[in-house]
Amino acid sequence: DTGVSQNPRHKITKRGQNVTFRCDPISEHNRLYWYRQTLGQGPEFLTYFQNEAQLEKSRLLSDRFSAERPKGSFSTLEIQRTEQGDSAMYLCASSLTTRTSGRTDTQYFGPGTRLTVL
Amino acid sequence: QKEVEQDPGPLSVPEGAIVSLNCTYSNSAFQYFMWYRQYSRKGPELLMYTYSSGNKEDGRFTAQVDKSSKYISLFIRDSQPSDSATYLCAMSARSQGGSEKLVFGKGMKLTVNP
């Protein structure tokens, strides 16, 4: 399977604990995005990497959240001191930059990590 | 007002029906318009992609974009029970060297009954 993979698929934690999620993008994809999806809502953008550089962060990404993409391959998203409001599906997507006029990068999504904070 | 508005439904139709899903948006910078399908507890899967105004057809699916009205639609012909899923509209603006983050609607939950 050469799609985007995410681990773990499910995580249950107690409030105040730290959690870390991993995303493995499609190989050779240079762009990687993190989104958060709560029940009954569409995904919301959190942050974006081009290769190893984190180029954009949403205001949704509080200082308890940190994301990395060392060496421009896999990415991790860490949430410190989790709160019940962090319960959501965390989605990762990757894309390959295209310079073709009139086209945008197609973002391929992983299956998501479902976080439940008790 | 949210940048992208989508009626969340739910919508239930009999097999074979024509389904119409719609989104409106407020950001004139949006140039790329997509429809994703999401099955329960799975990640979104790209169904259709359109650039600028016009129609695009792919099998039983037709995507329409009307930039003057800031309105996009997805039509599903001869709907099948396997089409039962949540349909999300998504849009992005061209950014020179920056992210092309997607802005999603809430998603419409569709059930096609056999």
PDB file of C-alpha atoms in Angstrom:
ATOM      1  CA  ASP A   1       0.000   0.000   0.000  1.00  0.00           C
ATOM      2  CA  THR A   2       1.623   3.249  -1.118  1.00  0.00           C
ATOM      3  CA  GLY A   3      -0.955   5.634   0.338  1.00  0.00           C
ATOM      4  CA  VAL A   4      -0.641   7.956   3.310  1.00  0.00           C
ATOM      5  CA  SER A   5      -0.417   6.047   6.568  1.00  0.00           C
ATOM      6  CA  GLN A   6      -1.057   7.300  10.089  1.00  0.00           C
ATOM      7  CA  ASN A   7      -0.315   5.742  13.457  1.00  0.00           C
ATOM      8  CA  PRO A   8      -1.852   5.036  15.799  1.00  0.00           C
ATOM      9  CA  ARG A   9      -5.349   4.774  14.371  1.00  0.00           C
ATOM     10  CA  HIS A  10      -6.920   5.298  17.767  1.00  0.00           C
ATOM     11  CA  LYS A  11      -5.599   6.881  20.948  1.00  0.00           C
ATOM     12  CA  ILE A  12      -7.370   7.186  24.275  1.00  0.00           C
ATOM     13  CA  THR A  13      -5.649   9.298  26.880  1.00  0.00           C
ATOM     14  CA  LYS A  14      -6.370  11.061  30.128  1.00  0.00           C
ATOM     15  CA  ARG A  15      -6.559  14.799  30.352  1.00  0.00           C
ATOM     16  CA  GLY A  16      -3.153  16.331  30.971  1.00  0.00           C
ATOM     17  CA  GLN A  17      -1.167  13.603  29.220  1.00  0.00           C
ATOM     18  CA  ASN A  18       0.999  14.166  26.152  1.00  0.00           C
ATOM     19  CA  VAL A  19       0.315  12.321  22.902  1.00  0.00           C
ATOM     20  CA  THR A  20       2.216  12.014  19.642  1.00  0.00           C
ATOM     21  CA  PHE A  21       0.894  10.970  16.254  1.00  0.00           C
ATOM     22  CA  ARG A  22       2.856   9.949  13.199  1.00  0.00           C
ATOM     23  CA  CYS A  23       2.146  10.439   9.516  1.00  0.00           C
ATOM     24  CA  ASP A  24       3.996   8.744   6.673  1.00  0.00           C
ATOM     25  CA  PRO A  25       3.210  10.536   3.428  1.00  0.00           C
ATOM     26  CA  ILE A  26       3.297   9.095  -0.061  1.00  0.00           C
ATOM     27  CA  SER A  27       6.968   8.816  -0.939  1.00  0.00           C
ATOM     28  CA  GLU A  28       8.335  11.715  -3.021  1.00  0.00           C
ATOM     29  CA  HIS A  29       5.469  13.960  -1.942  1.00  0.00           C
ATOM     30  CA  ASN A  30       7.077  17.200  -0.791  1.00  0.00           C
ATOM     31  CA  ARG A  31       4.036  18.805   0.855  1.00  0.00           C
ATOM     32  CA  LEU A  32       2.433  17.574   4.033  1.00  0.00           C
ATOM     33  CA  TYR A  33      -0.646  18.953   5.769  1.00  0.00           C
ATOM     34  CA  TRP A  34      -2.286  18.303   9.131  1.00  0.00           C
ATOM     35  CA  TYR A  35      -6.009  18.831   9.604  1.00  0.00           C
ATOM     36  CA  ARG A  36      -8.356  18.288  12.538  1.00  0.00           C
ATOM     37  CA  GLN A  37     -11.910  17.036  12.156  1.00  0.00           C
ATOM     38  CA  THR A  38     -14.481  17.085  14.944  1.00  0.00           C
ATOM     39  CA  LEU A  39     -17.794  15.238  14.854  1.00  0.00           C
ATOM     40  CA  GLY A  40     -20.195  16.668  12.290  1.00  0.00           C
ATOM     41  CA  GLN A  41     -17.648  19.111  10.896  1.00  0.00           C
ATOM     42  CA  GLY A  42     -15.353  19.191   7.908  1.00  0.00           C
ATOM     43  CA  PRO A  43     -11.593  18.991   8.402  1.00  0.00           C
ATOM     44  CA  GLU A  44      -9.885  22.227   9.507  1.00  0.00           C
ATOM     45  CA  PHE A  45      -6.346  23.130   8.516  1.00  0.00           C
ATOM     46  CA  LEU A  46      -3.728  23.036  11.267  1.00  0.00           C
ATOM     47  CA  THR A  47      -0.307  23.281   9.664  1.00  0.00           C
ATOM     48  CA  TYR A  48       1.687  22.727   6.472  1.00  0.00           C
ATOM     49  CA  PHE A  49       5.201  21.586   5.590  1.00  0.00           C
ATOM     50  CA  GLN A  50       7.074  21.936   2.359  1.00  0.00           C
ATOM     51  CA  ASN A  51       9.854  19.383   2.678  1.00  0.00           C
ATOM     52  CA  GLU A  52      11.168  19.850   6.227  1.00  0.00           C
ATOM     53  CA  ALA A  53      10.120  23.491   6.601  1.00  0.00           C
ATOM     54  CA  GLN A  54       6.954  24.308   8.509  1.00  0.00           C
ATOM     55  CA  LEU A  55       5.641  27.221   6.478  1.00  0.00           C
ATOM     56  CA  GLU A  56       2.185  27.890   7.841  1.00  0.00           C
ATOM     57  CA  LYS A  57       0.334  27.364  11.107  1.00  0.00           C
ATOM     58  CA  SER A  58      -3.338  27.953  11.800  1.00  0.00           C
ATOM     59  CA  ARG A  59      -4.425  29.959  14.818  1.00  0.00           C
ATOM     60  CA  LEU A  60      -6.102  26.693  15.868  1.00  0.00           C
ATOM     61  CA  LEU A  61      -2.625  25.369  16.620  1.00  0.00           C
ATOM     62  CA  SER A  62      -2.147  26.511  20.194  1.00  0.00           C
ATOM     63  CA  ASP A  63       1.274  26.448  21.872  1.00  0.00           C
ATOM     64  CA  ARG A  64       0.422  22.989  23.249  1.00  0.00           C
ATOM     65  CA  PHE A  65       0.666  21.645  19.712  1.00  0.00           C
ATOM     66  CA  SER A  66       3.931  21.075  17.902  1.00  0.00           C
ATOM     67  CA  ALA A  67       4.613  19.445  14.565  1.00  0.00           C
ATOM     68  CA  GLU A  68       7.834  18.359  12.947  1.00  0.00           C
ATOM     69  CA  ARG A  69       8.926  16.840   9.691  1.00  0.00           C
ATOM     70  CA  PRO A  70      12.581  15.932  10.080  1.00  0.00           C
ATOM     71  CA  LYS A  71      14.360  15.205   6.806  1.00  0.00           C
ATOM     72  CA  GLY A  72      11.200  16.035   4.879  1.00  0.00           C
ATOM     73  CA  SER A  73       9.791  12.532   5.151  1.00  0.00           C
ATOM     74  CA  PHE A  74       7.431  11.434   7.953  1.00  0.00           C
ATOM     75  CA  SER A  75       5.840  13.967  10.269  1.00  0.00           C
ATOM     76  CA  THR A  76       4.842  13.947  13.920  1.00  0.00           C
ATOM     77  CA  LEU A  77       2.176  15.971  15.678  1.00  0.00           C
ATOM     78  CA  GLU A  78       2.487  16.245  19.443  1.00  0.00           C
ATOM     79  CA  ILE A  79      -0.145  17.573  21.797  1.00  0.00           C
ATOM     80  CA  GLN A  80       1.026  18.431  25.298  1.00  0.00           C
ATOM     81  CA  ARG A  81      -1.233  18.588  28.355  1.00  0.00           C
ATOM     82  CA  THR A  82      -4.225  17.282  26.428  1.00  0.00           C
ATOM     83  CA  GLU A  83      -7.658  18.746  27.083  1.00  0.00           C
ATOM     84  CA  GLN A  84     -11.076  17.231  26.397  1.00  0.00           C
ATOM     85  CA  GLY A  85     -11.547  19.757  23.611  1.00  0.00           C
ATOM     86  CA  ASP A  86      -8.637  18.122  21.768  1.00  0.00           C
ATOM     87  CA  SER A  87     -10.762  15.033  21.131  1.00  0.00           C
ATOM     88  CA  ALA A  88     -11.025  14.797  17.351  1.00  0.00           C
ATOM     89  CA  MET A  89      -9.820  12.961  14.262  1.00  0.00           C
ATOM     90  CA  TYR A  90      -6.367  14.177  13.226  1.00  0.00           C
ATOM     91  CA  LEU A  91      -5.868  13.831   9.489  1.00  0.00           C
ATOM     92  CA  CYS A  92      -2.660  14.006   7.522  1.00  0.00           C
ATOM     93  CA  ALA A  93      -2.523  14.689   3.790  1.00  0.00           C
ATOM     94  CA  SER A  94       0.359  14.821   1.345  1.00  0.00           C
ATOM     95  CA  SER A  95       0.792  16.224  -2.131  1.00  0.00           C
ATOM     96  CA  LEU A  96       3.388  16.759  -4.821  1.00  0.00           C
ATOM     97  CA  THR A  97       3.907  20.348  -5.900  1.00  0.00           C
ATOM     98  CA  THR A  98       3.030  20.986  -9.479  1.00  0.00           C
ATOM     99  CA  ARG A  99       3.965  24.118 -11.364  1.00  0.00           C
ATOM    100  CA  THR A 100       1.384  23.512 -14.078  1.00  0.00           C
ATOM    101  CA  SER A 101      -0.777  26.556 -14.557  1.00  0.00           C
ATOM    102  CA  GLY A 102      -4.408  26.041 -13.685  1.00  0.00           C
ATOM    103  CA  ARG A 103      -3.782  23.051 -11.437  1.00  0.00           C
ATOM    104  CA  THR A 104      -3.465  22.682  -7.748  1.00  0.00           C
ATOM    105  CA  ASP A 105      -1.804  19.899  -5.856  1.00  0.00           C
ATOM    106  CA  THR A 106      -4.078  16.970  -5.157  1.00  0.00           C
ATOM    107  CA  GLN A 107      -4.028  16.238  -1.450  1.00  0.00           C
ATOM    108  CA  TYR A 108      -4.216  12.566  -0.540  1.00  0.00           C
ATOM    109  CA  PHE A 109      -5.488  11.902   2.935  1.00  0.00           C
ATOM    110  CA  GLY A 110      -4.539   9.199   5.380  1.00  0.00           C
ATOM    111  CA  PRO A 111      -7.073   7.276   7.479  1.00  0.00           C
ATOM    112  CA  GLY A 112      -6.636   9.599  10.444  1.00  0.00           C
ATOM    113  CA  THR A 113      -5.849   9.157  14.122  1.00  0.00           C
ATOM    114  CA  ARG A 114      -8.897   9.340  16.373  1.00  0.00           C
ATOM    115  CA  LEU A 115      -8.019  10.919  19.712  1.00  0.00           C
ATOM    116  CA  THR A 116     -10.264  10.617  22.740  1.00  0.00           C
ATOM    117  CA  VAL A 117      -9.321  12.611  25.835  1.00  0.00           C
ATOM    118  CA  LEU A 118     -11.046  11.425  28.989  1.00  0.00           C
TER     119      LEU A 118
ATOM    120  CA  GLN B   1     -20.058  33.781   8.378  1.00  0.00           C
ATOM    121  CA  LYS B   2     -17.952  30.748   7.524  1.00  0.00           C
ATOM    122  CA  GLU B   3     -15.906  30.856   4.318  1.00  0.00           C
ATOM    123  CA  VAL B   4     -17.633  27.714   3.010  1.00  0.00           C
ATOM    124  CA  GLU B   5     -21.230  26.798   3.777  1.00  0.00           C
ATOM    125  CA  GLN B   6     -22.677  23.359   3.158  1.00  0.00           C
ATOM    126  CA  ASP B   7     -26.031  21.988   4.253  1.00  0.00           C
ATOM    127  CA  PRO B   8     -25.084  19.088   6.557  1.00  0.00           C
ATOM    128  CA  GLY B   9     -28.318  17.154   5.853  1.00  0.00           C
ATOM    129  CA  PRO B  10     -28.673  14.231   6.369  1.00  0.00           C
ATOM    130  CA  LEU B  11     -30.083  13.272   2.979  1.00  0.00           C
ATOM    131  CA  SER B  12     -31.764   9.938   2.300  1.00  0.00           C
ATOM    132  CA  VAL B  13     -32.729   8.880  -1.237  1.00  0.00           C
ATOM    133  CA  PRO B  14     -33.871   5.687  -2.959  1.00  0.00           C
ATOM    134  CA  GLU B  15     -31.472   3.777  -5.184  1.00  0.00           C
ATOM    135  CA  GLY B  16     -31.386   5.209  -8.704  1.00  0.00           C
ATOM    136  CA  ALA B  17     -32.244   8.758  -7.637  1.00  0.00           C
ATOM    137  CA  ILE B  18     -30.357  11.822  -8.827  1.00  0.00           C
ATOM    138  CA  VAL B  19     -28.594  13.501  -5.912  1.00  0.00           C
ATOM    139  CA  SER B  20     -27.686  17.173  -5.815  1.00  0.00           C
ATOM    140  CA  LEU B  21     -25.198  18.492  -3.265  1.00  0.00           C
ATOM    141  CA  ASN B  22     -24.320  22.165  -2.973  1.00  0.00           C
ATOM    142  CA  CYS B  23     -21.916  24.562  -1.311  1.00  0.00           C
ATOM    143  CA  THR B  24     -21.608  28.322  -1.252  1.00  0.00           C
ATOM    144  CA  TYR B  25     -18.502  30.314  -0.426  1.00  0.00           C
ATOM    145  CA  SER B  26     -17.545  33.867   0.356  1.00  0.00           C
ATOM    146  CA  ASN B  27     -13.817  34.074  -0.477  1.00  0.00           C
ATOM    147  CA  SER B  28     -13.295  35.368  -4.025  1.00  0.00           C
ATOM    148  CA  ALA B  29      -9.704  34.106  -3.956  1.00  0.00           C
ATOM    149  CA  PHE B  30     -10.821  30.470  -4.172  1.00  0.00           C
ATOM    150  CA  GLN B  31      -9.876  29.068  -7.576  1.00  0.00           C
ATOM    151  CA  TYR B  32      -9.829  25.318  -7.028  1.00  0.00           C
ATOM    152  CA  PHE B  33     -12.932  23.387  -6.093  1.00  0.00           C
ATOM    153  CA  MET B  34     -13.063  19.814  -4.967  1.00  0.00           C
ATOM    154  CA  TRP B  35     -15.496  17.208  -3.752  1.00  0.00           C
ATOM    155  CA  TYR B  36     -14.291  14.581  -1.329  1.00  0.00           C
ATOM    156  CA  ARG B  37     -16.132  11.460  -0.197  1.00  0.00           C
ATOM    157  CA  GLN B  38     -15.613  10.204   3.330  1.00  0.00           C
ATOM    158  CA  TYR B  39     -16.789   6.858   4.584  1.00  0.00           C
ATOM    159  CA  SER B  40     -17.357   6.415   8.292  1.00  0.00           C
ATOM    160  CA  ARG B  41     -14.115   6.516  10.292  1.00  0.00           C
ATOM    161  CA  LYS B  42     -11.979   6.859   7.136  1.00  0.00           C
ATOM    162  CA  GLY B  43     -10.015   9.721   5.629  1.00  0.00           C
ATOM    163  CA  PRO B  44     -11.509  11.844   2.821  1.00  0.00           C
ATOM    164  CA  GLU B  45     -11.028  10.556  -0.716  1.00  0.00           C
ATOM    165  CA  LEU B  46     -10.924  12.937  -3.692  1.00  0.00           C
ATOM    166  CA  LEU B  47     -13.872  12.469  -6.057  1.00  0.00           C
ATOM    167  CA  MET B  48     -13.856  15.474  -8.351  1.00  0.00           C
ATOM    168  CA  TYR B  49     -11.662  18.505  -8.951  1.00  0.00           C
ATOM    169  CA  THR B  50     -12.515  21.617 -10.972  1.00  0.00           C
ATOM    170  CA  TYR B  51     -10.654  24.773 -11.737  1.00  0.00           C
ATOM    171  CA  SER B  52     -12.654  27.941 -12.372  1.00  0.00           C
ATOM    172  CA  SER B  53     -16.256  28.001 -13.588  1.00  0.00           C
ATOM    173  CA  GLY B  54     -17.863  25.290 -15.656  1.00  0.00           C
ATOM    174  CA  ASN B  55     -18.890  21.646 -15.588  1.00  0.00           C
ATOM    175  CA  LYS B  56     -16.856  18.489 -15.277  1.00  0.00           C
ATOM    176  CA  GLU B  57     -18.231  14.998 -15.716  1.00  0.00           C
ATOM    177  CA  ASP B  58     -16.754  11.705 -14.533  1.00  0.00           C
ATOM    178  CA  GLY B  59     -18.999   8.697 -14.920  1.00  0.00           C
ATOM    179  CA  ARG B  60     -22.069   9.172 -12.765  1.00  0.00           C
ATOM    180  CA  PHE B  61     -20.652  12.312 -11.158  1.00  0.00           C
ATOM    181  CA  THR B  62     -20.873  15.884 -12.457  1.00  0.00           C
ATOM    182  CA  ALA B  63     -19.283  18.852 -10.713  1.00  0.00           C
ATOM    183  CA  GLN B  64     -20.424  22.400 -11.473  1.00  0.00           C
ATOM    184  CA  VAL B  65     -18.812  25.669 -10.471  1.00  0.00           C
ATOM    185  CA  ASP B  66     -20.429  29.092 -10.803  1.00  0.00           C
ATOM    186  CA  LYS B  67     -17.850  31.612  -9.623  1.00  0.00           C
ATOM    187  CA  SER B  68     -20.117  34.584 -10.284  1.00  0.00           C
ATOM    188  CA  SER B  69     -22.605  33.218  -7.757  1.00  0.00           C
ATOM    189  CA  LYS B  70     -19.926  31.623  -5.535  1.00  0.00           C
ATOM    190  CA  TYR B  71     -21.799  28.347  -5.748  1.00  0.00           C
ATOM    191  CA  ILE B  72     -20.660  24.807  -6.489  1.00  0.00           C
ATOM    192  CA  SER B  73     -22.624  21.603  -6.969  1.00  0.00           C
ATOM    193  CA  LEU B  74     -22.091  17.882  -7.241  1.00  0.00           C
ATOM    194  CA  PHE B  75     -24.630  15.726  -9.031  1.00  0.00           C
ATOM    195  CA  ILE B  76     -24.750  11.966  -8.667  1.00  0.00           C
ATOM    196  CA  ARG B  77     -26.800  10.099 -11.264  1.00  0.00           C
ATOM    197  CA  ASP B  78     -28.241   6.624 -10.765  1.00  0.00           C
ATOM    198  CA  SER B  79     -27.215   6.673  -7.097  1.00  0.00           C
ATOM    199  CA  GLN B  80     -26.158   3.357  -5.572  1.00  0.00           C
ATOM    200  CA  PRO B  81     -26.128   2.132  -1.966  1.00  0.00           C
ATOM    201  CA  SER B  82     -22.309   2.172  -2.199  1.00  0.00           C
ATOM    202  CA  ASP B  83     -22.545   5.967  -2.639  1.00  0.00           C
ATOM    203  CA  SER B  84     -23.717   6.230   0.980  1.00  0.00           C
ATOM    204  CA  ALA B  85     -21.082   8.394   2.646  1.00  0.00           C
ATOM    205  CA  THR B  86     -20.394  11.948   3.746  1.00  0.00           C
ATOM    206  CA  TYR B  87     -19.646  14.319   0.879  1.00  0.00           C
ATOM    207  CA  LEU B  88     -17.399  17.268   1.623  1.00  0.00           C
ATOM    208  CA  CYS B  89     -16.846  20.249  -0.614  1.00  0.00           C
ATOM    209  CA  ALA B  90     -13.400  21.813  -0.372  1.00  0.00           C
ATOM    210  CA  MET B  91     -11.744  24.863  -1.891  1.00  0.00           C
ATOM    211  CA  SER B  92      -8.356  26.441  -2.058  1.00  0.00           C
ATOM    212  CA  ALA B  93      -6.673  29.582  -3.312  1.00  0.00           C
ATOM    213  CA  ARG B  94      -3.514  29.635  -5.385  1.00  0.00           C
ATOM    214  CA  SER B  95      -0.570  30.674  -3.267  1.00  0.00           C
ATOM    215  CA  GLN B  96       2.813  31.469  -4.777  1.00  0.00           C
ATOM    216  CA  GLY B  97       5.099  29.033  -3.014  1.00  0.00           C
ATOM    217  CA  GLY B  98       2.821  28.782  -0.009  1.00  0.00           C
ATOM    218  CA  SER B  99       0.343  26.221   1.178  1.00  0.00           C
ATOM    219  CA  GLU B 100      -2.768  25.468  -0.773  1.00  0.00           C
ATOM    220  CA  LYS B 101      -4.659  24.530   2.331  1.00  0.00           C
ATOM    221  CA  LEU B 102      -8.135  23.233   1.804  1.00  0.00           C
ATOM    222  CA  VAL B 103     -11.154  24.931   3.345  1.00  0.00           C
ATOM    223  CA  PHE B 104     -13.935  22.404   3.789  1.00  0.00           C
ATOM    224  CA  GLY B 105     -17.675  22.572   4.177  1.00  0.00           C
ATOM    225  CA  LYS B 106     -19.303  20.697   7.064  1.00  0.00           C
ATOM    226  CA  GLY B 107     -20.086  17.682   4.896  1.00  0.00           C
ATOM    227  CA  MET B 108     -23.439  16.218   3.815  1.00  0.00           C
ATOM    228  CA  LYS B 109     -24.279  12.727   5.020  1.00  0.00           C
ATOM    229  CA  LEU B 110     -25.941  10.815   2.179  1.00  0.00           C
ATOM    230  CA  THR B 111     -27.760   7.493   2.504  1.00  0.00           C
ATOM    231  CA  VAL B 112     -28.914   5.645  -0.624  1.00  0.00           C
ATOM    232  CA  ASN B 113     -31.541   3.058   0.245  1.00  0.00           C
ATOM    233  CA  PRO B 114     -31.796  -0.149  -1.814  1.00  0.00           C
TER     234      PRO B 114
END
